[in-house]
């Protein structure tokens, strides 16, 4: 991979490689854009097959955070970090404290917290070495419940557009990945009376959601072909691609996973097929909305965070409206919403600041 060429094409600001022999830390921090403020984005720990795969994931996720934060109305830029390793075997206090020292060295340019494979305890270890972390137990805590709530509200907005009602009772929803976010989403859907079909690569995750909500299980490779109303990708990205699109039998794609489209052109294909794609960084913004509230001068307020997450419903309705009015796919409509805000704020940077 020609890293500097990639950075130039998408206008990345920083790519930082972090290594510590003593703890076994191998991590990558990517800061995409800080026009709106310090880069805010979670840290992910995953078993990447190659270092190039890890870098690609970090680059895509960081840029996605720029758009997510902008569209959500937050005063933060976009960044992301990935730690290479098995989150079930390779964790240690030393590893996360070592990573925290790299975060601290950036002096507030990057603020991080939980993502896939990371827990509140892991963030607590980082906190021993840096103050630039969010999602601590004594403040906002685990952001996944608010992420799931935002996804649920987004599903309601999409359902109103496609089915004429936001009521999800009786709707068949196929959830790919029932970890922390997917499980809570299943809980909301179960309470709404939806029929839930699930899959996950981890057997204990599946067992829990099947036992608690009576969900139907299918094998991971079968989830794309499930006859359903809504397909909810809630695991890793790139799952909407040339191989999976022909299998889809849903009317809506709405899930918490980042970077669901393998390539942007796949969003065009979905529109041609009449499948409403709810842009991932719009619908899954509840988590970052939650942790950003922790940075408010007045401190974290759970009710305020949930109110802001509930407004994802309105943001999605606006994106759908823009898509229809301009006859463009929803992913392009969402990008324009985010880009317009970034450009507007960038334009005032030359104004005086009196100190």
Short mmCIF file of C-alpha atoms in Angstrom, two decimals:
data_model
loop_
_atom_site.label_atom_id
_atom_site.label_comp_id
_atom_site.label_asym_id
_atom_site.label_seq_id
_atom_site.Cartn_x
_atom_site.Cartn_y
_atom_site.Cartn_z
CA UNK A 1 0.00 0.00 0.00
CA UNK A 2 1.33 3.46 -0.94
CA UNK A 3 0.42 5.20 2.30
CA UNK A 4 1.19 8.79 1.35
CA UNK A 5 -0.78 8.48 -1.88
CA UNK A 6 -3.76 7.21 0.13
CA UNK A 7 -3.41 10.09 2.57
CA UNK A 8 -3.31 12.62 -0.26
CA UNK A 9 -6.38 11.27 -2.06
CA UNK A 10 -8.60 11.43 1.05
CA UNK A 11 -6.73 14.30 2.72
CA UNK A 12 -5.67 12.53 5.91
CA UNK A 13 -3.72 14.53 8.49
CA UNK A 14 -1.81 11.85 10.45
CA UNK A 15 -1.11 8.12 10.48
CA UNK A 16 0.75 6.97 13.60
CA UNK A 17 2.17 3.46 14.03
CA UNK A 18 2.54 2.35 17.66
CA UNK A 19 4.75 -0.53 18.77
CA UNK A 20 5.87 -1.72 22.20
CA UNK A 21 7.88 -4.94 22.44
CA UNK A 22 7.39 -5.35 26.20
CA UNK A 23 3.57 -5.40 26.10
CA UNK A 24 3.15 -6.72 22.56
CA UNK A 25 1.31 -3.60 21.42
CA UNK A 26 0.85 -3.19 17.67
CA UNK A 27 -1.52 -0.34 16.91
CA UNK A 28 -2.34 2.27 14.28
CA UNK A 29 -3.86 5.69 14.99
CA UNK A 30 -5.35 7.64 12.08
CA UNK A 31 -6.44 11.28 12.29
CA UNK A 32 -8.43 12.24 9.22
CA UNK A 33 -9.68 15.79 9.73
CA UNK A 34 -9.72 18.25 12.63
CA UNK A 35 -11.59 21.15 10.99
CA UNK A 36 -14.46 20.91 13.46
CA UNK A 37 -12.26 20.15 16.48
CA UNK A 38 -10.07 17.40 17.97
CA UNK A 39 -10.45 14.01 16.30
CA UNK A 40 -12.92 11.86 18.24
CA UNK A 41 -13.22 8.14 17.53
CA UNK A 42 -13.00 4.77 19.23
CA UNK A 43 -10.26 2.18 19.38
CA UNK A 44 -10.89 -1.25 17.90
CA UNK A 45 -9.07 -4.51 18.72
CA UNK A 46 -9.30 -7.23 16.11
CA UNK A 47 -7.53 -10.27 14.67
CA UNK A 48 -6.49 -8.75 11.35
CA UNK A 49 -5.00 -11.15 8.84
CA UNK A 50 -2.35 -8.66 7.74
CA UNK A 51 -0.96 -5.30 8.82
CA UNK A 52 -2.21 -3.84 5.54
CA UNK A 53 -5.73 -4.99 6.38
CA UNK A 54 -5.48 -3.27 9.77
CA UNK A 55 -4.28 -0.03 8.17
CA UNK A 56 -7.04 -0.12 5.57
CA UNK A 57 -9.63 -0.55 8.33
CA UNK A 58 -8.17 2.33 10.35
CA UNK A 59 -8.13 4.65 7.33
CA UNK A 60 -11.73 3.91 6.38
CA UNK A 61 -12.96 4.16 9.96
CA UNK A 62 -11.19 7.48 10.63
CA UNK A 63 -12.68 9.14 7.56
CA UNK A 64 -16.07 7.73 8.50
CA UNK A 65 -15.77 9.41 11.91
CA UNK A 66 -15.18 12.79 10.26
CA UNK A 67 -18.46 12.45 8.40
CA UNK A 68 -20.28 10.91 11.36
CA UNK A 69 -19.32 13.67 13.77
CA UNK A 70 -20.07 16.38 11.23
CA UNK A 71 -23.50 15.02 10.30
CA UNK A 72 -24.37 14.51 13.98
CA UNK A 73 -23.72 18.20 14.67
CA UNK A 74 -20.74 17.49 16.95
CA UNK A 75 -17.80 19.88 17.25
CA UNK A 76 -15.20 17.18 16.72
CA UNK A 77 -13.16 15.91 13.81
CA UNK A 78 -12.62 12.31 12.76
CA UNK A 79 -10.07 9.76 13.89
CA UNK A 80 -9.81 6.09 14.74
CA UNK A 81 -7.36 3.57 16.17
CA UNK A 82 -6.94 -0.16 15.74
CA UNK A 83 -4.98 -2.59 17.91
CA UNK A 84 -3.87 -5.78 16.20
CA UNK A 85 -4.62 -8.80 18.37
CA UNK A 86 -7.21 -11.23 19.66
CA UNK A 87 -9.49 -9.35 22.08
CA UNK A 88 -10.22 -12.62 23.87
CA UNK A 89 -6.61 -13.65 24.42
CA UNK A 90 -4.11 -10.82 23.95
CA UNK A 91 -5.29 -8.13 26.37
CA UNK A 92 -3.27 -6.91 29.35
CA UNK A 93 -3.04 -3.86 31.57
CA UNK A 94 0.44 -3.15 30.19
CA UNK A 95 -0.78 -3.24 26.58
CA UNK A 96 -3.53 -0.68 27.14
CA UNK A 97 -1.37 1.55 29.33
CA UNK A 98 1.30 1.50 26.62
CA UNK A 99 -1.34 2.49 24.07
CA UNK A 100 -2.55 5.24 26.42
CA UNK A 101 0.93 6.77 26.39
CA UNK A 102 0.77 7.06 22.60
CA UNK A 103 -2.61 8.79 22.91
CA UNK A 104 -1.21 11.21 25.50
CA UNK A 105 1.71 12.07 23.21
CA UNK A 106 -0.79 13.53 20.72
CA UNK A 107 -1.73 16.17 23.33
CA UNK A 108 -5.47 16.11 22.72
CA UNK A 109 -5.49 15.94 18.92
CA UNK A 110 -7.13 12.51 19.28
CA UNK A 111 -9.72 11.50 21.87
CA UNK A 112 -10.67 7.81 22.01
CA UNK A 113 -12.85 5.26 23.75
CA UNK A 114 -14.55 1.92 23.10
CA UNK A 115 -15.10 0.19 19.80
CA UNK A 116 -15.24 -3.46 18.70
CA UNK A 117 -13.21 -5.68 21.03
CA UNK A 118 -12.66 -2.97 23.66
CA UNK A 119 -14.35 -2.76 27.08
CA UNK A 120 -14.77 -0.07 29.71
CA UNK A 121 -12.02 -1.77 31.74
CA UNK A 122 -9.63 -1.46 28.81
CA UNK A 123 -10.36 2.27 28.60
CA UNK A 124 -9.78 2.55 32.34
CA UNK A 125 -6.26 1.15 31.82
CA UNK A 126 -5.65 3.73 29.08
CA UNK A 127 -6.82 6.41 31.50
CA UNK A 128 -3.89 5.66 33.81
CA UNK A 129 -1.63 7.17 31.13
CA UNK A 130 -3.82 9.74 29.35
CA UNK A 131 -6.72 12.07 30.05
CA UNK A 132 -7.83 11.99 26.42
CA UNK A 133 -10.26 9.08 26.71
CA UNK A 134 -14.05 8.90 27.09
CA UNK A 135 -16.55 6.24 28.05
CA UNK A 136 -15.27 5.71 31.57
CA UNK A 137 -17.36 3.80 34.10
CA UNK A 138 -17.89 6.85 36.31
CA UNK A 139 -19.04 9.03 33.39
CA UNK A 140 -20.85 7.89 30.24
CA UNK A 141 -19.72 4.25 30.43
CA UNK A 142 -20.36 1.73 27.68
CA UNK A 143 -21.68 3.64 24.60
CA UNK A 144 -23.21 0.58 22.93
CA UNK A 145 -26.71 0.92 24.46
CA UNK A 146 -27.05 4.44 23.06
CA UNK A 147 -25.66 3.28 19.71
CA UNK A 148 -28.32 0.57 19.62
CA UNK A 149 -31.04 3.06 20.52
CA UNK A 150 -29.97 5.32 17.65
CA UNK A 151 -30.02 2.39 15.23
CA UNK A 152 -33.50 1.46 16.41
CA UNK A 153 -34.71 5.03 15.85
CA UNK A 154 -33.09 4.99 12.43
CA UNK A 155 -34.90 1.79 11.54
CA UNK A 156 -38.16 3.45 12.49
CA UNK A 157 -37.43 6.37 10.15
CA UNK A 158 -36.56 4.00 7.29
CA UNK A 159 -39.66 1.87 7.95
CA UNK A 160 -41.88 4.93 7.77
CA UNK A 161 -40.44 5.75 4.36
CA UNK A 162 -40.72 2.21 2.95
CA UNK A 163 -43.76 0.77 4.75
CA UNK A 164 -45.68 3.95 5.59
CA UNK A 165 -45.35 3.41 9.35
CA UNK A 166 -42.58 3.54 11.92
CA UNK A 167 -44.17 0.63 13.79
CA UNK A 168 -41.84 -2.39 13.56
CA UNK A 169 -44.33 -4.89 14.93
CA UNK A 170 -44.33 -8.02 12.78
CA UNK A 171 -41.35 -6.88 10.70
CA UNK A 172 -38.60 -9.44 10.05
CA UNK A 173 -35.17 -8.10 10.95
CA UNK A 174 -31.97 -10.04 10.21
CA UNK A 175 -29.13 -8.97 12.50
CA UNK A 176 -25.56 -9.81 11.52
CA UNK A 177 -23.54 -9.67 14.73
CA UNK A 178 -25.15 -9.73 18.17
CA UNK A 179 -22.39 -8.42 20.38
CA UNK A 180 -22.98 -5.45 22.65
CA UNK A 181 -24.80 -3.26 20.10
CA UNK A 182 -26.53 -6.08 18.23
CA UNK A 183 -27.84 -7.62 21.45
CA UNK A 184 -29.34 -4.35 22.70
CA UNK A 185 -30.82 -3.68 19.27
CA UNK A 186 -32.44 -7.13 19.40
CA UNK A 187 -33.89 -6.17 22.78
CA UNK A 188 -35.51 -3.03 21.36
CA UNK A 189 -36.85 -4.97 18.37
CA UNK A 190 -38.21 -7.74 20.55
CA UNK A 191 -40.05 -5.19 22.68
CA UNK A 192 -41.48 -3.68 19.50
CA UNK A 193 -42.83 -7.05 18.39
CA UNK A 194 -40.45 -7.63 15.49
CA UNK A 195 -39.36 -11.11 14.38
CA UNK A 196 -35.59 -11.45 14.80
CA UNK A 197 -33.16 -13.60 12.81
CA UNK A 198 -29.53 -13.50 13.95
CA UNK A 199 -26.04 -14.73 13.26
CA UNK A 200 -22.63 -14.26 14.86
CA UNK A 201 -19.20 -15.90 14.70
CA UNK A 202 -19.24 -16.29 18.48
CA UNK A 203 -21.50 -19.06 19.81
CA UNK A 204 -22.06 -17.47 23.23
CA UNK A 205 -23.41 -14.28 21.62
CA UNK A 206 -25.91 -16.31 19.60
CA UNK A 207 -26.99 -18.41 22.57
CA UNK A 208 -27.72 -15.35 24.65
CA UNK A 209 -29.94 -13.59 22.12
CA UNK A 210 -31.77 -16.81 21.19
CA UNK A 211 -32.52 -17.59 24.82
CA UNK A 212 -33.48 -14.04 25.81
CA UNK A 213 -35.56 -13.03 22.80
CA UNK A 214 -36.51 -16.22 21.01
CA UNK A 215 -34.51 -15.20 17.96
CA UNK A 216 -34.00 -17.56 15.03
CA UNK A 217 -30.40 -18.48 14.21
CA UNK A 218 -28.83 -18.92 10.80
CA UNK A 219 -25.22 -19.64 9.85
CA UNK A 220 -23.02 -16.58 9.15
CA UNK A 221 -22.87 -17.27 5.41
CA UNK A 222 -26.68 -17.59 5.22
CA UNK A 223 -27.64 -14.23 6.73
CA UNK A 224 -27.45 -12.33 3.42
CA UNK A 225 -30.06 -14.52 1.77
CA UNK A 226 -32.61 -14.36 4.59
CA UNK A 227 -36.05 -13.25 3.40
CA UNK A 228 -36.59 -10.22 5.62
CA UNK A 229 -37.82 -6.63 5.74
CA UNK A 230 -34.66 -5.15 7.25
CA UNK A 231 -31.07 -6.36 7.13
CA UNK A 232 -29.00 -4.99 10.03
CA UNK A 233 -25.20 -5.37 9.67
CA UNK A 234 -23.86 -4.96 13.22
CA UNK A 235 -20.38 -6.49 12.93
CA UNK A 236 -17.50 -5.49 10.66
CA UNK A 237 -17.59 -3.41 7.49
CA UNK A 238 -17.46 -4.18 3.77
CA UNK A 239 -20.35 -6.65 3.94
CA UNK A 240 -22.33 -4.98 1.15
CA UNK A 241 -20.36 -6.04 -1.90
CA UNK A 242 -20.51 -7.78 -5.27
CA UNK A 243 -20.90 -11.21 -3.66
CA UNK A 244 -23.58 -10.34 -1.10
CA UNK A 245 -25.82 -7.88 -2.95
CA UNK A 246 -27.29 -10.52 -5.32
CA UNK A 247 -28.31 -12.55 -2.25
CA UNK A 248 -30.20 -9.76 -0.48
CA UNK A 249 -33.96 -10.15 -0.09
CA UNK A 250 -34.56 -7.14 2.15
CA UNK A 251 -36.16 -3.76 1.52
CA UNK A 252 -34.02 -1.81 3.99
CA UNK A 253 -30.39 -2.00 5.13
CA UNK A 254 -29.99 -0.35 8.52
CA UNK A 255 -27.33 -1.45 11.00
CA UNK A 256 -24.57 -0.31 13.33
CA UNK A 257 -21.50 -1.59 11.46
CA UNK A 258 -19.10 1.01 10.08
CA UNK A 259 -18.24 1.20 6.37
CA UNK A 260 -20.88 -1.30 5.30
CA UNK A 261 -20.42 -0.55 1.60
CA UNK A 262 -17.32 -2.29 0.25
CA UNK A 263 -17.11 0.42 -2.40
CA UNK A 264 -19.22 3.52 -2.95
CA UNK A 265 -20.61 2.08 -6.19
CA UNK A 266 -22.39 -0.56 -4.13
CA UNK A 267 -24.60 2.21 -2.79
CA UNK A 268 -25.59 3.00 -6.38
CA UNK A 269 -26.43 -0.65 -6.99
CA UNK A 270 -28.65 -0.76 -3.92
CA UNK A 271 -30.60 2.25 -5.17
CA UNK A 272 -31.04 0.61 -8.56
CA UNK A 273 -32.39 -2.52 -6.85
CA UNK A 274 -34.87 -0.46 -4.82
CA UNK A 275 -33.24 -1.23 -1.45
CA UNK A 276 -33.17 1.71 0.95
CA UNK A 277 -29.68 1.96 2.40
CA UNK A 278 -29.50 3.97 5.62
CA UNK A 279 -25.96 5.44 5.67
CA UNK A 280 -24.07 3.73 8.46
CA UNK A 281 -22.35 6.76 9.93
CA UNK A 282 -25.70 8.50 10.30
CA UNK A 283 -27.59 5.66 11.95
CA UNK A 284 -24.78 4.48 14.24
CA UNK A 285 -23.88 7.92 15.62
CA UNK A 286 -25.53 7.27 18.99
CA UNK A 287 -22.33 5.98 20.54
CA UNK A 288 -20.21 9.00 19.64
CA UNK A 289 -23.08 11.32 20.59
CA UNK A 290 -23.09 9.64 23.99
CA UNK A 291 -19.35 9.98 24.67
CA UNK A 292 -19.20 13.49 23.22
CA UNK A 293 -21.76 14.53 25.82
CA UNK A 294 -19.18 13.53 28.41
CA UNK A 295 -16.99 16.38 27.12
CA UNK A 296 -19.66 19.05 27.67
CA UNK A 297 -18.64 21.78 30.17
CA UNK A 298 -21.51 20.74 32.45
CA UNK A 299 -20.43 17.09 32.39
CA UNK A 300 -22.25 14.01 31.19
CA UNK A 301 -26.06 13.95 31.18
CA UNK A 302 -27.67 10.64 30.16
CA UNK A 303 -31.08 12.11 29.36
CA UNK A 304 -29.52 14.75 27.11
CA UNK A 305 -27.45 12.12 25.30
CA UNK A 306 -30.52 9.96 24.64
CA UNK A 307 -32.47 12.97 23.36
CA UNK A 308 -29.68 13.75 20.91
CA UNK A 309 -29.50 10.11 19.81
CA UNK A 310 -33.25 10.08 19.24
CA UNK A 311 -32.77 12.89 16.71
CA UNK A 312 -31.05 10.39 14.42
CA UNK A 313 -34.62 9.68 13.28
CA UNK A 314 -34.93 13.25 11.97
CA UNK A 315 -31.45 13.27 10.41
CA UNK A 316 -32.24 10.13 8.45
CA UNK A 317 -35.54 11.58 7.25
CA UNK A 318 -33.58 14.64 6.03
CA UNK A 319 -31.06 12.45 4.19
CA UNK A 320 -33.84 10.46 2.52
CA UNK A 321 -35.55 13.70 1.50
CA UNK A 322 -32.32 15.06 0.00
CA UNK A 323 -31.75 11.77 -1.82
CA UNK A 324 -35.18 11.94 -3.44
CA UNK A 325 -35.05 15.64 -4.28
CA UNK A 326 -31.61 15.44 -5.92
CA UNK A 327 -32.10 11.91 -7.29
CA UNK A 328 -28.89 10.64 -5.70
CA UNK A 329 -28.19 7.55 -3.57
CA UNK A 330 -28.60 8.03 0.16
CA UNK A 331 -24.87 7.61 0.84
CA UNK A 332 -24.16 10.60 -1.40
CA UNK A 333 -26.92 12.63 0.23
CA UNK A 334 -25.44 11.91 3.66
CA UNK A 335 -21.94 12.87 2.48
CA UNK A 336 -23.21 16.22 1.22
CA UNK A 337 -24.85 16.97 4.55
CA UNK A 338 -21.55 16.32 6.35
CA UNK A 339 -19.33 18.04 3.78
CA UNK A 340 -21.50 21.17 3.71
CA UNK A 341 -21.08 21.59 7.47
CA UNK A 342 -17.31 21.03 7.35
CA UNK A 343 -16.90 23.56 4.53
CA UNK A 344 -19.02 26.12 6.35
CA UNK A 345 -16.93 25.88 9.52
CA UNK A 346 -13.65 25.84 7.60
CA UNK A 347 -14.67 29.09 5.90
CA UNK A 348 -14.76 31.00 9.19
CA UNK A 349 -11.30 29.87 10.32
CA UNK A 350 -9.74 33.10 9.04
CA UNK A 351 -11.93 35.25 11.29
CA UNK A 352 -10.38 36.92 14.31
CA UNK A 353 -10.20 35.14 17.64
CA UNK A 354 -9.59 37.61 20.45
CA UNK A 355 -7.82 36.28 23.53
#
